[in-house]
PDB file of C-alpha atoms in Angstrom:
ATOM      1  CA  UNK A1296     -31.075 107.400  34.013  1.00 50.00           C
ATOM      2  CA  UNK A1297     -33.499 104.873  32.519  1.00 58.00           C
ATOM      3  CA  UNK A1298     -30.944 103.866  29.878  1.00 54.00           C
ATOM      4  CA  UNK A1299     -28.381 103.056  32.609  1.00 59.00           C
ATOM      5  CA  UNK A1300     -30.935 101.050  34.600  1.00 58.00           C
ATOM      6  CA  UNK A1301     -31.935  99.074  31.479  1.00 55.00           C
ATOM      7  CA  UNK A1302     -28.270  98.408  30.729  1.00 54.00           C
ATOM      8  CA  UNK A1303     -27.629  97.131  34.269  1.00 52.00           C
ATOM      9  CA  UNK A1304     -30.809  95.053  34.283  1.00 59.00           C
ATOM     10  CA  UNK A1305     -29.824  93.494  30.939  1.00 58.00           C
ATOM     11  CA  UNK A1306     -26.372  92.603  32.262  1.00 57.00           C
ATOM     12  CA  UNK A1307     -27.924  91.200  35.455  1.00 57.00           C
ATOM     13  CA  UNK A1308     -30.437  89.146  33.446  1.00 54.00           C
ATOM     14  CA  UNK A1309     -27.631  87.723  31.274  1.00 56.00           C
ATOM     15  CA  UNK A1310     -25.601  86.828  34.377  1.00 54.00           C
ATOM     16  CA  UNK A1311     -28.606  85.130  36.011  1.00 51.00           C
ATOM     17  CA  UNK A1312     -29.396  83.254  32.792  1.00 47.00           C
ATOM     18  CA  UNK A1313     -25.785  82.072  32.578  1.00 48.00           C
ATOM     19  CA  UNK A1314     -25.824  80.899  36.213  1.00 49.00           C
ATOM     20  CA  UNK A1315     -29.154  79.145  35.726  1.00 48.00           C
ATOM     21  CA  UNK A1316     -27.892  77.438  32.597  1.00 47.00           C
ATOM     22  CA  UNK A1317     -24.628  76.288  34.191  1.00 45.00           C
ATOM     23  CA  UNK A1318     -26.296  75.131  37.405  1.00 47.00           C
ATOM     24  CA  UNK A1319     -28.882  72.926  35.670  1.00 46.00           C
ATOM     25  CA  UNK A1320     -27.870  69.428  34.726  1.00 43.00           C
ATOM     26  CA  UNK A1321     -28.328  70.140  31.017  1.00 45.00           C
ATOM     27  CA  UNK A1322     -26.318  73.328  31.169  1.00 42.00           C
ATOM     28  CA  UNK A1323     -23.667  71.688  33.311  1.00 41.00           C
ATOM     29  CA  UNK A1324     -23.390  68.779  30.871  1.00 41.00           C
ATOM     30  CA  UNK A1325     -23.268  71.079  27.858  1.00 41.00           C
ATOM     31  CA  UNK A1326     -20.585  73.234  29.489  1.00 39.00           C
ATOM     32  CA  UNK A1327     -18.496  70.198  30.485  1.00 39.00           C
ATOM     33  CA  UNK A1328     -18.840  68.681  27.025  1.00 38.00           C
ATOM     34  CA  UNK A1329     -17.523  71.949  25.566  1.00 38.00           C
ATOM     35  CA  UNK A1330     -14.587  72.028  27.998  1.00 36.00           C
ATOM     36  CA  UNK A1331     -13.809  68.339  27.413  1.00 36.00           C
ATOM     37  CA  UNK A1332     -13.903  68.799  23.636  1.00 38.00           C
ATOM     38  CA  UNK A1333     -11.516  71.743  23.923  1.00 34.00           C
ATOM     39  CA  UNK A1334      -9.142  69.773  26.175  1.00 36.00           C
ATOM     40  CA  UNK A1335      -9.290  66.736  23.868  1.00 38.00           C
ATOM     41  CA  UNK A1336      -8.502  68.972  20.923  1.00 36.00           C
ATOM     42  CA  UNK A1337      -5.436  70.236  22.775  1.00 37.00           C
ATOM     43  CA  UNK A1338      -4.340  66.709  23.719  1.00 40.00           C
ATOM     44  CA  UNK A1339      -4.913  65.227  20.273  1.00 41.00           C
ATOM     45  CA  UNK A1340      -2.814  67.945  18.682  1.00 39.00           C
ATOM     46  CA  UNK A1341       0.232  65.883  19.709  1.00 52.00           C
ATOM     47  CA  UNK A1342      -0.836  63.198  17.235  1.00 53.00           C
ATOM     48  CA  UNK A1343       1.115  63.107  14.023  1.00 55.00           C
ATOM     49  CA  UNK A1344       1.402  61.154  10.837  1.00 52.00           C
ATOM     50  CA  UNK A1345       4.636  59.226  11.275  1.00 66.00           C
ATOM     51  CA  UNK A1346       6.816  57.659   8.634  1.00 73.00           C
ATOM     52  CA  UNK A1347       7.911  54.012   8.478  1.00 79.00           C
ATOM     53  CA  UNK A1348      11.414  54.726   9.773  1.00 81.00           C
ATOM     54  CA  UNK A1349      10.068  56.075  13.090  1.00 84.00           C
ATOM     55  CA  UNK A1350       8.172  52.830  13.787  1.00 88.00           C
ATOM     56  CA  UNK A1351      10.313  50.219  12.103  1.00 89.00           C
ATOM     57  CA  UNK A1352      12.381  47.740  14.164  1.00 87.00           C
ATOM     58  CA  UNK A1353      10.868  48.936  17.438  1.00 88.00           C
ATOM     59  CA  UNK A1354       9.517  46.583  20.056  1.00 91.00           C
ATOM     60  CA  UNK A1355       5.947  47.435  20.983  1.00 94.00           C
ATOM     61  CA  UNK A1356       3.645  46.230  23.714  1.00 94.00           C
ATOM     62  CA  UNK A1357       0.299  45.658  21.958  1.00 95.00           C
ATOM     63  CA  UNK A1358      -2.678  45.943  24.290  1.00 95.00           C
ATOM     64  CA  UNK A1359      -5.997  44.794  22.828  1.00 95.00           C
ATOM     65  CA  UNK A1360      -9.450  45.266  24.322  1.00 93.00           C
ATOM     66  CA  UNK A1361     -12.203  43.323  22.583  1.00 91.00           C
ATOM     67  CA  UNK A1362     -15.541  42.882  24.332  1.00 85.00           C
ATOM     68  CA  UNK A1363     -14.452  42.357  27.948  1.00 86.00           C
ATOM     69  CA  UNK A1364     -11.243  40.552  27.066  1.00 89.00           C
ATOM     70  CA  UNK A1365      -7.823  42.165  27.365  1.00 92.00           C
ATOM     71  CA  UNK A1366      -4.625  40.791  25.895  1.00 92.00           C
ATOM     72  CA  UNK A1367      -1.009  42.021  25.831  1.00 94.00           C
ATOM     73  CA  UNK A1368       1.473  40.882  23.201  1.00 94.00           C
ATOM     74  CA  UNK A1369       5.062  41.830  22.370  1.00 94.00           C
ATOM     75  CA  UNK A1370       5.538  42.641  18.707  1.00 94.00           C
ATOM     76  CA  UNK A1371       8.065  44.164  16.351  1.00 94.00           C
ATOM     77  CA  UNK A1372       7.282  46.140  13.218  1.00 95.00           C
ATOM     78  CA  UNK A1373       9.869  44.979  10.679  1.00 95.00           C
ATOM     79  CA  UNK A1374      11.429  47.083   7.891  1.00 93.00           C
ATOM     80  CA  UNK A1375       9.873  44.912   5.186  1.00 94.00           C
ATOM     81  CA  UNK A1376       6.331  45.583   6.465  1.00 95.00           C
ATOM     82  CA  UNK A1377       5.947  42.253   8.281  1.00 96.00           C
ATOM     83  CA  UNK A1378       5.340  41.704  11.986  1.00 96.00           C
ATOM     84  CA  UNK A1379       7.177  39.498  14.478  1.00 96.00           C
ATOM     85  CA  UNK A1380       5.272  38.403  17.577  1.00 95.00           C
ATOM     86  CA  UNK A1381       6.854  37.651  20.944  1.00 93.00           C
ATOM     87  CA  UNK A1382       5.298  36.645  24.251  1.00 92.00           C
ATOM     88  CA  UNK A1383       1.591  37.097  24.931  1.00 92.00           C
ATOM     89  CA  UNK A1384      -0.704  36.691  27.927  1.00 92.00           C
ATOM     90  CA  UNK A1385      -3.575  35.691  25.626  1.00 88.00           C
ATOM     91  CA  UNK A1386      -4.432  32.305  24.150  1.00 88.00           C
ATOM     92  CA  UNK A1387      -1.482  30.299  22.841  1.00 88.00           C
ATOM     93  CA  UNK A1388      -0.762  31.213  19.234  1.00 91.00           C
ATOM     94  CA  UNK A1389       0.023  28.271  16.947  1.00 92.00           C
ATOM     95  CA  UNK A1390       1.049  30.429  13.975  1.00 95.00           C
ATOM     96  CA  UNK A1391       0.626  33.987  12.769  1.00 96.00           C
ATOM     97  CA  UNK A1392       1.224  36.356   9.904  1.00 96.00           C
ATOM     98  CA  UNK A1393       0.930  40.100   9.791  1.00 97.00           C
ATOM     99  CA  UNK A1394       1.775  43.243   7.903  1.00 97.00           C
ATOM    100  CA  UNK A1395       1.760  46.952   8.593  1.00 96.00           C
ATOM    101  CA  UNK A1396       2.088  50.278   6.782  1.00 93.00           C
ATOM    102  CA  UNK A1397       1.535  54.008   7.143  1.00 91.00           C
ATOM    103  CA  UNK A1398      -0.804  55.937   4.857  1.00 88.00           C
ATOM    104  CA  UNK A1399       1.635  58.760   4.121  1.00 80.00           C
ATOM    105  CA  UNK A1400      -0.998  61.199   2.787  1.00 78.00           C
ATOM    106  CA  UNK A1401      -3.596  60.520   5.493  1.00 73.00           C
ATOM    107  CA  UNK A1402      -4.780  62.884   8.208  1.00 71.00           C
ATOM    108  CA  UNK A1403      -5.442  62.129  11.892  1.00 72.00           C
ATOM    109  CA  UNK A1404      -9.110  61.504  11.131  1.00 76.00           C
ATOM    110  CA  UNK A1405      -8.093  58.784   8.638  1.00 79.00           C
ATOM    111  CA  UNK A1406      -6.041  56.966  11.313  1.00 83.00           C
ATOM    112  CA  UNK A1407      -2.933  56.583   9.139  1.00 89.00           C
ATOM    113  CA  UNK A1408      -1.385  53.588  10.938  1.00 93.00           C
ATOM    114  CA  UNK A1409      -2.604  50.271   9.501  1.00 94.00           C
ATOM    115  CA  UNK A1410      -1.796  46.769  10.696  1.00 96.00           C
ATOM    116  CA  UNK A1411      -3.339  43.411   9.782  1.00 96.00           C
ATOM    117  CA  UNK A1412      -2.679  40.452  12.053  1.00 96.00           C
ATOM    118  CA  UNK A1413      -3.945  36.884  11.501  1.00 95.00           C
ATOM    119  CA  UNK A1414      -3.414  34.490  14.377  1.00 94.00           C
ATOM    120  CA  UNK A1415      -4.185  30.774  14.422  1.00 94.00           C
ATOM    121  CA  UNK A1416      -5.066  29.254  17.762  1.00 90.00           C
ATOM    122  CA  UNK A1417      -5.317  25.630  18.809  1.00 84.00           C
ATOM    123  CA  UNK A1418      -7.453  24.523  21.726  1.00 78.00           C
ATOM    124  CA  UNK A1419      -8.710  21.272  23.178  1.00 72.00           C
ATOM    125  CA  UNK A1420      -7.186  17.839  22.941  1.00 68.00           C
ATOM    126  CA  UNK A1421      -8.340  14.366  22.051  1.00 62.00           C
ATOM    127  CA  UNK A1422      -8.024  12.149  25.088  1.00 65.00           C
ATOM    128  CA  UNK A1423     -10.506   9.408  24.320  1.00 64.00           C
ATOM    129  CA  UNK A1424     -13.999   8.511  23.208  1.00 66.00           C
ATOM    130  CA  UNK A1425     -16.664  11.261  23.035  1.00 63.00           C
ATOM    131  CA  UNK A1426     -14.082  14.050  23.119  1.00 64.00           C
ATOM    132  CA  UNK A1427     -14.290  17.101  20.897  1.00 65.00           C
ATOM    133  CA  UNK A1428     -10.644  16.906  19.906  1.00 68.00           C
ATOM    134  CA  UNK A1429      -8.435  19.695  18.659  1.00 76.00           C
ATOM    135  CA  UNK A1430     -10.085  22.937  17.668  1.00 83.00           C
ATOM    136  CA  UNK A1431      -8.083  25.131  15.331  1.00 86.00           C
ATOM    137  CA  UNK A1432      -9.342  28.578  14.413  1.00 88.00           C
ATOM    138  CA  UNK A1433      -7.902  31.713  12.832  1.00 90.00           C
ATOM    139  CA  UNK A1434      -8.800  35.285  13.734  1.00 90.00           C
ATOM    140  CA  UNK A1435      -7.852  38.234  11.562  1.00 93.00           C
ATOM    141  CA  UNK A1436      -7.893  41.727  12.990  1.00 94.00           C
ATOM    142  CA  UNK A1437      -7.113  45.035  11.341  1.00 95.00           C
ATOM    143  CA  UNK A1438      -5.824  47.894  13.441  1.00 96.00           C
ATOM    144  CA  UNK A1439      -6.381  51.531  12.389  1.00 94.00           C
ATOM    145  CA  UNK A1440      -4.693  54.112  14.592  1.00 93.00           C
ATOM    146  CA  UNK A1441      -2.940  57.405  15.178  1.00 92.00           C
ATOM    147  CA  UNK A1442       0.704  57.824  16.152  1.00 90.00           C
ATOM    148  CA  UNK A1443       1.552  60.050  19.121  1.00 89.00           C
ATOM    149  CA  UNK A1444       4.549  60.865  21.259  1.00 85.00           C
ATOM    150  CA  UNK A1445       3.973  60.153  24.961  1.00 82.00           C
ATOM    151  CA  UNK A1446       7.056  61.571  26.626  1.00 81.00           C
ATOM    152  CA  UNK A1447       9.963  59.885  24.834  1.00 79.00           C
ATOM    153  CA  UNK A1448       7.864  56.895  23.743  1.00 85.00           C
ATOM    154  CA  UNK A1449       5.961  56.379  20.525  1.00 89.00           C
ATOM    155  CA  UNK A1450       2.361  55.328  21.051  1.00 91.00           C
ATOM    156  CA  UNK A1451      -0.149  54.101  18.489  1.00 94.00           C
ATOM    157  CA  UNK A1452      -3.790  53.860  19.484  1.00 94.00           C
ATOM    158  CA  UNK A1453      -7.051  53.347  17.700  1.00 94.00           C
ATOM    159  CA  UNK A1454      -9.700  50.804  16.803  1.00 94.00           C
ATOM    160  CA  UNK A1455      -9.656  47.128  15.896  1.00 94.00           C
ATOM    161  CA  UNK A1456     -11.715  45.923  12.940  1.00 93.00           C
ATOM    162  CA  UNK A1457     -12.822  42.492  11.807  1.00 90.00           C
ATOM    163  CA  UNK A1458     -15.231  40.864   9.393  1.00 79.00           C
ATOM    164  CA  UNK A1459     -18.601  39.813  10.815  1.00 69.00           C
ATOM    165  CA  UNK A1460     -19.095  36.223   9.642  1.00 68.00           C
ATOM    166  CA  UNK A1461     -22.864  36.573   9.302  1.00 68.00           C
ATOM    167  CA  UNK A1462     -23.108  39.794   7.305  1.00 68.00           C
ATOM    168  CA  UNK A1463     -19.575  39.832   5.848  1.00 74.00           C
ATOM    169  CA  UNK A1464     -19.282  43.499   6.848  1.00 77.00           C
ATOM    170  CA  UNK A1465     -16.314  45.276   8.389  1.00 79.00           C
ATOM    171  CA  UNK A1466     -17.091  45.915  12.077  1.00 84.00           C
ATOM    172  CA  UNK A1467     -15.325  47.799  14.853  1.00 89.00           C
ATOM    173  CA  UNK A1468     -14.553  45.116  17.426  1.00 90.00           C
ATOM    174  CA  UNK A1469     -12.582  46.946  20.078  1.00 94.00           C
ATOM    175  CA  UNK A1470      -9.661  49.216  20.848  1.00 96.00           C
ATOM    176  CA  UNK A1471      -5.902  48.893  20.909  1.00 96.00           C
ATOM    177  CA  UNK A1472      -2.796  50.693  22.079  1.00 95.00           C
ATOM    178  CA  UNK A1473       0.813  50.005  21.108  1.00 95.00           C
ATOM    179  CA  UNK A1474       3.538  51.513  23.256  1.00 92.00           C
ATOM    180  CA  UNK A1475       7.256  51.566  22.466  1.00 89.00           C
ATOM    181  CA  UNK A1476       8.229  48.972  25.089  1.00 77.00           C
ATOM    182  CA  UNK A1477      11.957  49.731  25.275  1.00 69.00           C
ATOM    183  CA  UNK A1478      11.492  53.493  25.655  1.00 52.00           C
ATOM    184  CA  UNK A1479       8.729  53.161  28.224  1.00 50.00           C
ATOM    185  CA  UNK A1480      10.124  50.275  30.303  1.00 55.00           C
ATOM    186  CA  UNK A1481      13.777  50.124  29.326  1.00 46.00           C
ATOM    187  CA  UNK A1482      13.477  46.333  28.909  1.00 45.00           C
ATOM    188  CA  UNK A1483      14.006  44.699  25.551  1.00 51.00           C
ATOM    189  CA  UNK A1484      12.194  41.443  24.800  1.00 55.00           C
ATOM    190  CA  UNK A1485      13.400  38.563  22.641  1.00 59.00           C
ATOM    191  CA  UNK A1486      12.263  38.105  19.058  1.00 55.00           C
TER     192      UNK A1486
END
């Protein structure tokens, strides 16, 4: 009889401890973090290391988020590893150059998609005395991401990197997403 009572009391104590842990903010947070990590693991399992042929010659909508600034740009990943840029809602681009590749032996953690994009912008104008004049500057960004299928569309998402001018170190500057524009919208842009 005492063994059965001890067994039931132990089970009751474990149940009460579990309820106390889950109902406290720490326990609730820890439980949710566990559930979120499990769900993210299930979602991220759709990521894959793609090959060049799957991405080449597709029109993508590049969405960049750096600091509080957002920008959308049409771009094409060309067979020869170069990039063609189309329309953008960001600052007017005077000239650009870019390249891309896939690290064929990389894993998801390595973010196998790589793209480097240098854009030159021109701002200001010289209209008379005491004017600043034209300002020309070039920004280079590197994009490291994972390739996923979202429905029938290819999506690439990850982090943007750049060189900090002061320390000359590679820094994460923001986030990006590239979505196969034709598959997702059915509208093809002009190169």
